[in-house]
Coordinates of C-alpha atoms in Angstrom, one line a residue:
Chain A
M1 CA 30.8 61.5 -18.7
L2 CA 30.1 65.0 -17.6
K3 CA 26.4 64.1 -17.2
T4 CA 27.3 61.1 -15.2
I5 CA 29.5 63.1 -12.9
E6 CA 26.3 65.6 -12.4
A7 CA 24.2 62.6 -11.4
E8 CA 26.6 61.3 -8.9
A9 CA 27.1 65.1 -7.8
L10 CA 23.3 65.2 -7.0
K11 CA 23.5 61.8 -5.5
F12 CA 26.1 63.0 -3.1
Y13 CA 24.6 66.3 -2.1
Y14 CA 21.6 64.4 -0.9
D15 CA 23.8 62.0 0.9
V16 CA 25.9 64.7 2.6
K17 CA 22.7 66.7 3.4
R18 CA 21.2 63.5 5.1
Y19 CA 24.4 62.6 6.7
L20 CA 25.7 66.1 7.5
F21 CA 26.5 65.4 11.1
N22 CA 28.0 62.2 10.5
Y23 CA 30.3 63.8 8.0
L24 CA 31.2 66.6 10.4
V25 CA 32.0 64.0 13.2
G26 CA 34.0 61.8 10.7
I27 CA 36.4 65.2 9.8
V28 CA 36.8 66.0 13.6
S29 CA 37.7 62.2 14.5
T30 CA 40.2 62.3 11.4
T31 CA 41.7 65.6 12.7
I32 CA 42.1 64.4 16.3
F33 CA 43.7 60.8 14.9
L34 CA 46.2 62.7 12.6
S35 CA 46.9 65.1 15.1
G36 CA 48.0 62.5 17.4
I37 CA 50.1 60.8 15.0
Y38 CA 51.8 64.1 13.6
Y39 CA 52.7 65.2 17.0
G40 CA 54.0 61.7 17.9
L41 CA 56.0 61.9 14.6
R42 CA 57.6 65.4 15.2
L43 CA 58.6 64.3 18.6
L44 CA 60.3 61.0 17.4
Y45 CA 61.4 61.5 13.9
A46 CA 63.4 64.5 12.4
R47 CA 64.8 62.4 9.6
A48 CA 61.6 62.4 7.3
G49 CA 61.2 65.9 8.0
E50 CA 58.1 67.4 9.6
E51 CA 56.9 68.8 6.4
T52 CA 57.0 65.5 4.3
A53 CA 55.0 63.6 7.2
F54 CA 52.7 66.5 7.3
V55 CA 51.9 66.4 3.5
G56 CA 52.3 62.4 3.6
L57 CA 49.4 62.3 6.2
L58 CA 47.4 64.6 4.7
L59 CA 47.8 62.4 1.3
W60 CA 46.9 59.3 3.4
L61 CA 43.4 60.8 3.8
F62 CA 42.8 59.9 0.4
S63 CA 43.5 56.4 0.9
S64 CA 40.3 55.8 2.8
S65 CA 38.1 57.0 0.1
A66 CA 40.4 55.3 -2.8
I67 CA 41.2 52.0 -1.1
S68 CA 37.6 51.0 -0.4
G69 CA 36.0 53.4 -3.1
L70 CA 34.8 51.0 -5.5
T71 CA 34.2 48.2 -3.1
D72 CA 31.9 50.4 -0.9
I73 CA 30.1 51.6 -4.0
L74 CA 29.5 47.9 -5.1
A75 CA 28.7 47.2 -1.5
E76 CA 26.1 49.8 -1.3
E77 CA 24.6 49.2 -4.7
R78 CA 23.9 45.7 -3.9
Y79 CA 22.7 46.1 -0.7
L80 CA 20.1 48.5 -2.0
G81 CA 19.4 46.3 -4.8
T82 CA 20.0 49.4 -7.2
L83 CA 23.3 48.0 -9.3
E84 CA 21.2 46.3 -11.9
R85 CA 19.1 49.4 -12.5
I86 CA 22.2 51.8 -13.0
S87 CA 24.0 49.0 -14.8
V88 CA 21.3 49.5 -17.9
T89 CA 21.3 53.2 -18.3
K90 CA 23.0 54.9 -21.0
S91 CA 26.2 55.7 -18.8
P92 CA 28.6 52.7 -18.8
F93 CA 28.8 51.2 -15.5
I94 CA 32.7 51.9 -15.5
S95 CA 32.0 55.6 -16.0
I96 CA 29.2 55.6 -13.2
V97 CA 32.0 54.3 -10.9
V98 CA 34.6 56.3 -12.0
S99 CA 32.3 59.3 -11.7
R100 CA 31.7 58.4 -8.3
L101 CA 35.2 58.0 -7.3
I102 CA 35.8 61.6 -9.0
V103 CA 33.0 63.1 -6.8
N104 CA 34.4 61.3 -3.6
F105 CA 37.9 62.5 -4.7
L106 CA 36.6 66.1 -4.7
F107 CA 35.0 65.8 -1.3
G108 CA 38.5 64.1 -0.3
L109 CA 39.9 67.3 -1.4
L110 CA 37.8 69.4 0.7
Q111 CA 38.9 67.3 3.7
F112 CA 42.3 67.5 2.7
V113 CA 42.0 71.3 3.0
I114 CA 39.8 71.7 6.1
I115 CA 41.9 68.9 8.1
G116 CA 45.0 70.4 6.5
S117 CA 44.0 73.9 7.8
I118 CA 43.2 72.9 11.1
L119 CA 46.7 70.9 11.4
Y120 CA 48.6 73.9 10.4
L121 CA 46.8 76.2 12.6
L122 CA 47.6 73.6 15.4
F123 CA 51.2 72.7 14.9
R124 CA 52.6 75.8 12.8
P125 CA 54.9 73.2 10.9
N126 CA 57.7 74.8 8.7
L127 CA 56.5 73.9 5.2
A128 CA 59.0 76.2 3.7
P129 CA 61.4 73.2 2.7
L130 CA 58.7 71.9 0.5
F131 CA 58.9 74.9 -2.0
P132 CA 62.6 76.0 -2.1
S133 CA 61.7 76.8 -5.9
S134 CA 58.8 76.7 -8.0
R135 CA 60.4 73.7 -10.2
V136 CA 60.7 71.6 -7.2
F137 CA 57.3 72.7 -6.3
F138 CA 55.9 71.4 -9.4
M139 CA 57.9 68.2 -9.4
Q140 CA 56.2 67.6 -5.9
L141 CA 52.8 68.2 -7.2
V142 CA 53.2 65.9 -10.1
V143 CA 54.4 63.3 -7.9
A144 CA 51.3 63.7 -5.7
V145 CA 49.3 63.2 -8.6
F146 CA 50.8 59.9 -9.6
L147 CA 50.8 59.0 -5.8
L148 CA 46.9 59.5 -5.9
L149 CA 46.5 57.7 -9.2
S150 CA 48.3 54.7 -7.5
L151 CA 46.0 54.9 -4.6
Y152 CA 42.9 54.9 -6.7
G153 CA 44.2 52.4 -9.5
F154 CA 45.0 50.0 -6.4
G155 CA 41.5 50.7 -5.0
F156 CA 40.1 49.9 -8.4
F157 CA 42.0 46.6 -8.3
I158 CA 40.6 45.7 -4.8
G159 CA 37.1 46.8 -5.9
S160 CA 37.2 44.7 -8.8
L161 CA 38.1 41.7 -7.0
S162 CA 35.3 42.6 -4.5
L163 CA 33.0 41.6 -7.5
I164 CA 34.0 38.1 -7.3
F165 CA 35.3 37.7 -3.8
K166 CA 32.8 39.6 -1.5
R167 CA 35.0 39.5 1.7
V168 CA 37.8 41.4 0.0
G169 CA 36.2 44.5 1.1
A170 CA 36.5 43.7 4.8
F171 CA 40.4 43.8 4.0
S172 CA 40.2 47.6 2.9
N173 CA 40.6 49.1 6.4
V174 CA 43.6 46.5 6.9
L175 CA 45.3 47.8 3.6
E176 CA 44.8 51.5 4.6
Y177 CA 46.9 51.2 8.0
L178 CA 49.3 49.1 6.2
I179 CA 49.8 51.9 3.9
L180 CA 50.1 54.2 6.8
F181 CA 52.6 52.6 8.6
F182 CA 54.7 50.9 5.8
S183 CA 54.8 53.8 3.3
G184 CA 57.5 55.9 4.8
I185 CA 55.2 58.2 6.3
V186 CA 55.0 57.2 9.7
I187 CA 58.0 54.7 10.2
P188 CA 61.0 55.7 7.9
W189 CA 61.6 53.2 5.1
E190 CA 65.1 52.1 6.1
K191 CA 64.1 51.4 9.8
I192 CA 61.6 48.7 9.1
P193 CA 62.7 44.9 8.4
F194 CA 63.9 44.1 4.9
F195 CA 60.9 41.7 4.2
L196 CA 58.6 44.5 5.0
Q197 CA 60.8 46.7 2.7
V198 CA 60.1 44.2 0.0
F199 CA 56.2 44.2 1.0
A200 CA 56.1 47.8 1.2
N201 CA 57.3 48.1 -2.4
F202 CA 53.7 46.9 -3.6
L203 CA 51.9 49.2 -1.5
P204 CA 50.4 52.3 -3.5
M205 CA 52.0 55.1 -1.5
T206 CA 55.5 54.0 -1.0
W207 CA 57.1 55.2 -4.1
G208 CA 55.5 58.4 -4.0
I209 CA 56.3 59.1 -0.5
R210 CA 59.9 58.2 -1.1
T211 CA 60.2 60.3 -4.1
L212 CA 58.8 63.3 -2.1
I213 CA 61.1 62.7 0.4
L214 CA 64.1 62.5 -2.0
I215 CA 63.1 65.7 -4.0
K216 CA 62.9 67.5 -0.8
M217 CA 66.3 66.4 0.5
G218 CA 68.0 67.1 -2.9
E219 CA 68.8 63.7 -3.8
P220 CA 68.5 61.9 -6.9
F221 CA 64.8 60.8 -7.3
L222 CA 64.5 59.5 -10.9
F223 CA 64.5 55.9 -10.1
S224 CA 62.1 56.2 -7.4
F225 CA 59.9 58.4 -9.6
L226 CA 59.8 56.4 -12.6
N227 CA 58.9 53.5 -10.3
C228 CA 56.0 55.7 -8.9
V229 CA 54.9 56.5 -12.3
L230 CA 55.1 52.8 -13.7
Y231 CA 53.4 51.4 -10.6
S232 CA 50.5 54.2 -10.9
L233 CA 50.0 53.0 -14.8
V234 CA 50.5 49.4 -14.0
V235 CA 47.7 49.4 -11.3
V236 CA 45.5 51.5 -13.1
L237 CA 45.7 49.1 -16.3
V238 CA 45.4 46.1 -14.1
G239 CA 42.5 47.5 -12.1
N240 CA 40.7 48.2 -15.5
I241 CA 41.3 44.5 -16.9
T242 CA 40.2 43.0 -13.4
F243 CA 37.1 45.2 -13.5
H244 CA 36.1 44.1 -16.8
C245 CA 36.9 40.5 -16.5
A246 CA 35.2 40.5 -13.1
V247 CA 31.9 42.1 -14.4
I248 CA 32.0 39.2 -17.3
F249 CA 32.4 36.6 -14.6
V250 CA 29.7 37.5 -12.2
K251 CA 27.6 38.2 -15.1
R252 CA 28.2 34.4 -16.4
K253 CA 27.8 33.0 -12.7
G254 CA 24.7 35.2 -12.2
E255 CA 26.1 36.8 -9.1
Y256 CA 26.6 40.2 -10.4
A257 CA 24.0 41.7 -7.9
F258 CA 24.3 39.4 -5.0
F259 CA 24.9 40.9 -1.7
Chain B
M1 CA 10.5 43.5 -34.9
I2 CA 12.3 44.8 -32.2
L3 CA 13.6 41.7 -30.3
E4 CA 14.8 38.2 -31.4
V5 CA 15.9 35.5 -28.7
I6 CA 17.3 32.7 -30.3
N7 CA 18.1 29.1 -28.9
L8 CA 19.0 30.8 -25.2
T9 CA 20.1 28.6 -22.6
K10 CA 21.5 29.6 -19.2
A11 CA 22.4 26.9 -16.6
F12 CA 23.6 28.0 -12.9
E13 CA 25.5 25.6 -10.5
S14 CA 24.2 25.5 -7.1
E15 CA 26.4 23.1 -4.6
G16 CA 27.5 20.9 -7.3
T17 CA 23.8 20.6 -9.1
K18 CA 23.3 22.3 -12.4
I19 CA 20.1 23.8 -12.5
L20 CA 18.8 24.9 -16.2
A21 CA 17.1 28.0 -15.7
N22 CA 16.4 28.4 -19.4
N23 CA 16.5 25.7 -22.1
N24 CA 16.7 26.6 -25.5
I25 CA 14.4 29.5 -25.7
S26 CA 13.3 31.2 -28.6
F27 CA 10.9 33.8 -29.6
K28 CA 10.5 37.2 -31.0
V29 CA 8.8 40.4 -30.0
Y30 CA 7.4 43.1 -32.2
E31 CA 7.4 46.9 -32.0
G32 CA 4.8 48.2 -29.8
E33 CA 3.7 44.6 -28.5
I34 CA 3.0 43.9 -24.8
L35 CA 4.6 40.4 -24.3
G36 CA 3.4 38.6 -21.0
I37 CA 6.1 36.0 -19.7
L38 CA 4.1 33.8 -17.6
G39 CA 5.3 31.2 -15.4
A40 CA 5.2 29.8 -11.8
N41 CA 8.0 31.0 -9.3
G42 CA 11.4 29.4 -10.3
A43 CA 10.1 28.9 -14.1
G44 CA 12.9 31.0 -15.3
K45 CA 11.3 34.2 -16.0
T46 CA 13.8 36.4 -14.3
T47 CA 16.7 34.9 -15.7
L48 CA 15.1 35.2 -19.2
I49 CA 14.3 38.9 -18.7
K50 CA 18.0 39.7 -17.3
Q51 CA 19.9 38.2 -20.2
I52 CA 18.0 40.2 -22.5
A53 CA 18.8 43.3 -20.1
T54 CA 22.3 42.4 -20.5
L55 CA 22.6 41.7 -16.8
L56 CA 23.4 38.0 -17.2
I57 CA 25.4 36.5 -20.1
P58 CA 23.8 33.4 -21.7
D59 CA 25.7 30.1 -22.1
S60 CA 24.6 29.8 -25.4
G61 CA 22.4 31.5 -28.0
D62 CA 21.9 35.1 -29.2
I63 CA 19.6 37.9 -28.5
L64 CA 19.4 40.4 -31.3
Y65 CA 17.9 44.0 -30.7
R66 CA 16.9 45.3 -34.1
G67 CA 19.2 42.9 -35.6
T68 CA 22.2 43.4 -33.4
S69 CA 23.8 40.9 -31.0
I70 CA 23.4 42.3 -27.5
V71 CA 25.2 39.5 -26.1
K72 CA 28.3 40.6 -28.2
H73 CA 27.5 44.3 -28.3
P74 CA 25.5 45.1 -24.8
E75 CA 26.2 48.7 -25.4
V76 CA 23.6 48.7 -28.3
I77 CA 20.7 48.2 -26.0
R78 CA 21.8 50.6 -23.3
G79 CA 19.6 53.7 -22.6
R80 CA 17.1 52.3 -25.1
F81 CA 15.3 50.0 -22.7
S82 CA 14.4 50.2 -19.0
F83 CA 14.2 47.5 -16.3
L84 CA 12.2 47.4 -13.2
Q85 CA 13.3 44.5 -11.1
E86 CA 11.1 42.4 -8.6
G87 CA 10.7 43.7 -5.1
M88 CA 11.1 47.3 -3.8
R89 CA 14.7 47.6 -4.2
N90 CA 14.8 49.8 -7.3
V91 CA 15.3 53.3 -6.2
Y92 CA 17.5 55.0 -3.7
P93 CA 15.6 55.4 -0.3
Y94 CA 17.8 58.0 1.2
L95 CA 17.1 60.5 -1.8
T96 CA 13.7 62.4 -2.5
A97 CA 11.5 61.1 -5.2
E98 CA 12.5 64.1 -7.4
A99 CA 16.2 63.3 -6.8
N100 CA 15.8 59.8 -7.8
L101 CA 14.2 60.7 -10.9
L102 CA 17.0 63.2 -11.8
Y103 CA 19.5 60.9 -11.0
F104 CA 18.4 58.3 -13.3
A105 CA 17.6 61.1 -16.0
Y106 CA 21.3 62.2 -15.6
L107 CA 22.6 58.7 -16.1
N108 CA 20.6 58.5 -19.2
H109 CA 22.4 61.7 -20.2
I110 CA 19.0 63.8 -20.4
P111 CA 19.9 67.7 -20.1
A112 CA 19.0 69.2 -16.8
R113 CA 16.1 71.3 -18.1
V114 CA 14.5 68.5 -19.8
A115 CA 15.0 66.1 -17.0
K116 CA 13.4 68.7 -14.4
N117 CA 10.3 69.2 -16.6
K118 CA 10.0 65.3 -17.7
S119 CA 10.3 64.4 -13.8
E120 CA 7.6 66.8 -12.8
E121 CA 5.3 65.1 -15.5
L122 CA 6.0 61.8 -14.4
L123 CA 5.4 62.8 -10.8
K124 CA 2.2 64.3 -11.5
R125 CA 1.2 61.3 -13.5
M126 CA 2.2 58.9 -10.8
G127 CA 0.3 60.9 -8.2
L128 CA 3.6 61.4 -6.4
Y129 CA 4.1 65.2 -7.2
E130 CA 2.7 66.4 -3.6
V131 CA 5.7 64.2 -2.0
K132 CA 8.3 64.9 -4.5
D133 CA 10.4 66.3 -1.7
N134 CA 10.1 63.8 0.5
Y135 CA 12.8 60.8 0.9
V136 CA 11.7 57.7 -0.6
Y137 CA 12.2 55.8 2.8
T138 CA 8.9 57.6 4.0
F139 CA 7.0 56.1 1.2
S140 CA 4.3 53.3 1.2
S141 CA 5.4 50.2 -1.0
G142 CA 2.7 51.1 -3.7
M143 CA 4.3 54.9 -3.7
N144 CA 7.8 53.1 -3.9
K145 CA 6.9 50.8 -6.9
K146 CA 5.2 53.9 -8.9
L147 CA 8.3 56.1 -8.4
A148 CA 10.3 53.1 -9.6
I149 CA 8.1 52.8 -12.6
A150 CA 8.5 56.6 -13.2
T151 CA 12.5 56.3 -13.1
C152 CA 12.0 53.4 -16.0
L153 CA 10.1 55.8 -17.9
I154 CA 12.2 59.0 -17.6
N155 CA 14.7 58.2 -20.3
D156 CA 11.6 57.6 -22.6
P157 CA 12.7 53.9 -23.5
E158 CA 11.7 52.1 -26.5
T159 CA 11.4 49.0 -24.4
V160 CA 10.4 48.3 -20.8
F161 CA 11.1 45.1 -19.1
L162 CA 8.9 44.9 -15.8
D163 CA 9.7 41.9 -13.7
E164 CA 7.3 40.8 -11.1
P165 CA 5.7 44.4 -10.8
F166 CA 3.7 43.3 -7.9
S167 CA 5.9 41.7 -5.8
G168 CA 6.2 43.1 -2.4
L169 CA 2.8 44.8 -2.6
D170 CA -0.1 44.1 -0.5
L171 CA -3.4 43.4 -1.8
I172 CA -4.8 46.9 -2.3
A173 CA -1.6 48.2 -3.2
S174 CA -1.5 45.4 -6.0
I175 CA -5.0 46.6 -7.3
E176 CA -4.1 50.1 -7.4
L177 CA -1.2 49.5 -9.4
M178 CA -2.7 46.9 -11.8
D179 CA -5.3 49.4 -13.0
F180 CA -2.6 52.2 -13.1
L181 CA 0.0 49.8 -15.2
R182 CA -2.9 48.8 -17.4
S183 CA -3.7 52.3 -18.3
L184 CA 0.1 53.2 -18.6
V185 CA 0.9 50.2 -20.8
M186 CA -1.9 50.6 -23.2
E187 CA -1.3 54.3 -23.4
S188 CA 2.5 54.5 -23.9
G189 CA 2.8 52.8 -27.2
K190 CA 6.1 51.4 -26.2
T191 CA 7.1 47.7 -26.1
F192 CA 6.7 45.9 -22.9
L193 CA 8.0 42.5 -21.8
I194 CA 6.2 41.8 -18.4
A195 CA 7.2 38.6 -16.5
D196 CA 4.7 37.8 -14.0
H197 CA 2.7 34.8 -12.6
R198 CA -0.4 37.1 -12.0
L199 CA -2.6 35.6 -14.9
D200 CA -5.4 38.2 -14.4
F201 CA -2.9 41.2 -15.3
I202 CA -1.2 39.5 -18.1
E203 CA -4.4 38.4 -19.6
K204 CA -5.8 42.2 -19.3
V205 CA -2.8 44.1 -20.7
A206 CA -0.7 41.6 -22.7
N207 CA -1.1 41.0 -26.6
R208 CA 0.7 37.7 -26.7
V209 CA 2.0 35.4 -23.9
L210 CA 4.8 33.5 -23.4
W211 CA 4.6 30.4 -21.0
I212 CA 7.4 29.3 -19.1
K213 CA 7.8 26.1 -17.3
D214 CA 11.3 24.5 -15.9
G215 CA 13.2 26.7 -18.0
N216 CA 11.3 25.9 -21.4
V217 CA 8.8 27.8 -23.3
V218 CA 6.0 25.5 -23.4
M219 CA 3.4 27.5 -25.3
E220 CA 3.2 30.8 -27.0
G221 CA -0.4 32.2 -27.8
S222 CA -2.5 35.3 -27.7
T223 CA -4.6 36.5 -24.8
V224 CA -7.6 36.3 -26.6
E225 CA -7.2 32.4 -26.3
M226 CA -6.8 32.7 -22.7
K227 CA -10.0 35.0 -22.3
T228 CA -12.1 32.4 -24.2
I229 CA -11.1 29.8 -21.9
R230 CA -11.7 31.8 -18.9
K231 CA -15.3 32.5 -20.2
E232 CA -16.0 29.1 -21.3
K233 CA -15.4 27.4 -17.9
E234 CA -17.0 30.4 -16.0
F235 CA -19.5 28.4 -13.9
I236 CA -19.6 24.9 -12.4
I237 CA -22.9 23.3 -11.8
Y238 CA -23.4 20.2 -9.8
L239 CA -26.6 18.0 -11.1
Q240 CA -28.1 15.1 -9.1
N241 CA -26.6 11.9 -11.1
S242 CA -28.7 9.9 -12.8
I243 CA -29.1 7.8 -16.0
E244 CA -31.8 10.3 -17.5
T245 CA -29.8 13.3 -17.0
Q246 CA -26.6 11.9 -18.1
N247 CA -28.5 11.1 -21.5
A248 CA -30.4 14.1 -21.7
L249 CA -27.1 16.1 -21.2
K250 CA -25.7 14.0 -24.1
E251 CA -28.4 14.7 -26.3
K252 CA -27.9 18.4 -26.0
D253 CA -24.2 18.0 -26.5
V254 CA -23.3 19.1 -23.1
E255 CA -20.1 18.1 -21.5
F256 CA -20.2 16.6 -18.2
Q257 CA -18.2 14.8 -15.6
V258 CA -19.2 12.2 -13.3
L259 CA -18.0 13.1 -9.9
S260 CA -20.0 10.3 -7.9
D261 CA -23.0 8.2 -8.0
E262 CA -24.9 11.2 -6.7
V263 CA -23.3 14.1 -8.3
L264 CA -22.6 15.5 -12.0
K265 CA -20.4 18.1 -12.7
V266 CA -21.1 20.4 -15.6
E267 CA -18.9 23.5 -16.7
V268 CA -20.8 26.4 -18.6
S269 CA -20.1 30.0 -19.8
L270 CA -22.4 32.8 -18.7
D271 CA -22.4 33.6 -22.6
R272 CA -24.2 30.2 -23.1
K273 CA -27.4 31.3 -21.5
D274 CA -29.3 28.7 -23.5
Y275 CA -27.2 26.1 -21.9
L276 CA -27.8 27.6 -18.5
S277 CA -31.6 27.9 -18.8
I278 CA -31.6 24.4 -20.4
I279 CA -29.8 23.0 -17.4
I280 CA -31.5 24.8 -14.7
S281 CA -35.2 24.2 -15.8
N282 CA -34.9 20.5 -16.7
F283 CA -32.5 19.3 -13.9
D284 CA -32.0 18.9 -10.6
V285 CA -29.5 21.5 -9.6
L286 CA -27.3 20.7 -6.3
N287 CA -25.3 23.7 -6.5
I288 CA -23.8 26.5 -8.7
E289 CA -20.4 27.7 -8.2
K290 CA -18.5 30.8 -10.0
K291 CA -15.0 29.3 -11.1
E292 CA -11.8 31.2 -10.8
L293 CA -9.3 29.7 -13.1
D294 CA -5.9 29.4 -12.0
F295 CA -2.7 29.7 -13.9
E296 CA -2.6 25.6 -14.0
A297 CA -6.0 25.1 -15.3
I298 CA -5.7 27.6 -18.1
F299 CA -2.6 26.3 -19.0
K300 CA -3.3 22.6 -19.2
E301 CA -6.6 23.6 -21.3
L302 CA -4.5 25.4 -23.8
Y303 CA -1.9 22.9 -23.8
S304 CA -4.6 20.3 -24.7
R305 CA -6.1 22.3 -27.3
A306 CA -2.7 22.9 -28.9
K307 CA -1.9 19.1 -28.7
N308 CA -5.3 18.3 -30.3
N309 CA -4.8 20.9 -33.0

């Protein structure tokens, strides 16, 4: 697996080298977008707290690479025609895509730090309530890990479906915005209509964000946290099974590398 | 024996119609052998290669690699073979030549230092060392193909599958690549499965040929037979038709064909100088042509011989 990650890091390095300007402009545009939303949130809502909104928005940054991660990898490889070439190497295909997602995640982490620093310098949010004690901070870190796992697991599931249904990829952006607006980062959860609350429960960031808010407010969070853990495990498992089934399905139909 | 294909069948559905791409195909491949898979476009060559490469799952039948079923255990063959697909889409255009090689090396779990040395060696061999830091999108199609072949060899595979290695190349690039591939295939000592409709190339490099038509293996034979047929039918001589000429040819055991009241046709090899001199000195020669035997012609000849035997 390490060798496969090394391969993907090499490929990513050349990608960034070639499209450095596009990457930089991407960071600038995301910073502008998040600045606008965060500023609006500070004016509108106090309930979720500026610090949770701040962290929530930064975590949402990962949704882009997570939700469309596998879909984009498959689309790119199919477009270039290299999907079949990499599928016959010593690295199992699933380890190639997971390695590429890990590399993308590491880049996302870099974006998280850069954009987070810019936003912090711009707005100077009071983040102290997030760290009342090391125990709370650690708990929030654990929740963030499961939240990210949910995001990537969900993306893996969507990507696996895109192996069979090519148009699924087109809905990735829709999902990203649904996650942004209905996970409790932008609109407080209790202020959205009931049917949307039910719908929001199936989105990958909802339980994580809810748990983060409850922890920060010092309210009981176990139920929400368990849901977050369960959600992440289920989507990772379902994503994995869907991926394997989808690969077999398209290999049977002869549509593995169809673009 | 390195590979055994047993009763392999694969069909696809297209707009409600079932297309049988491979129909109950069986054959064996021996270690170090160069097997040419010949057939016209749409004959089922790519489907066959892709099933062996575990990129397609057969409807029925099995493929054994050193005795283990790769239909049930595709991981057995992974990393032990390479696959060059048809066309120009085998490498990453936005990576440099060297980065492409290193990428495929790492995916095959080759340590960095070994990968670096091996990629330099291959780049030199392919004549691409001077452009190793150039992005692949700047390459000509011939260079692109050579790099793709290099990525196939970076993991030192036991078996190499080449699917239509000349597709997408212009005439000059094809000729260059053909010479290059011929020496590579001969020298490497690896097992090659080469699917192509280029009879001239397959004839030069392969030890054995598998003829596929409409998804069926219609014949399996050695390339020596093909070369013999090509030589036997090298020249076509057109003679003035007359009863005397026909009788004289019959006397000398020379096969001929009556094309019209005026013209007789005789096919003869350059090796049979005796025939040639007899014909040219004794008969009224209208025209002599050098014959280029195509895939169909050789196939028909081989087929009729097999039938007669």
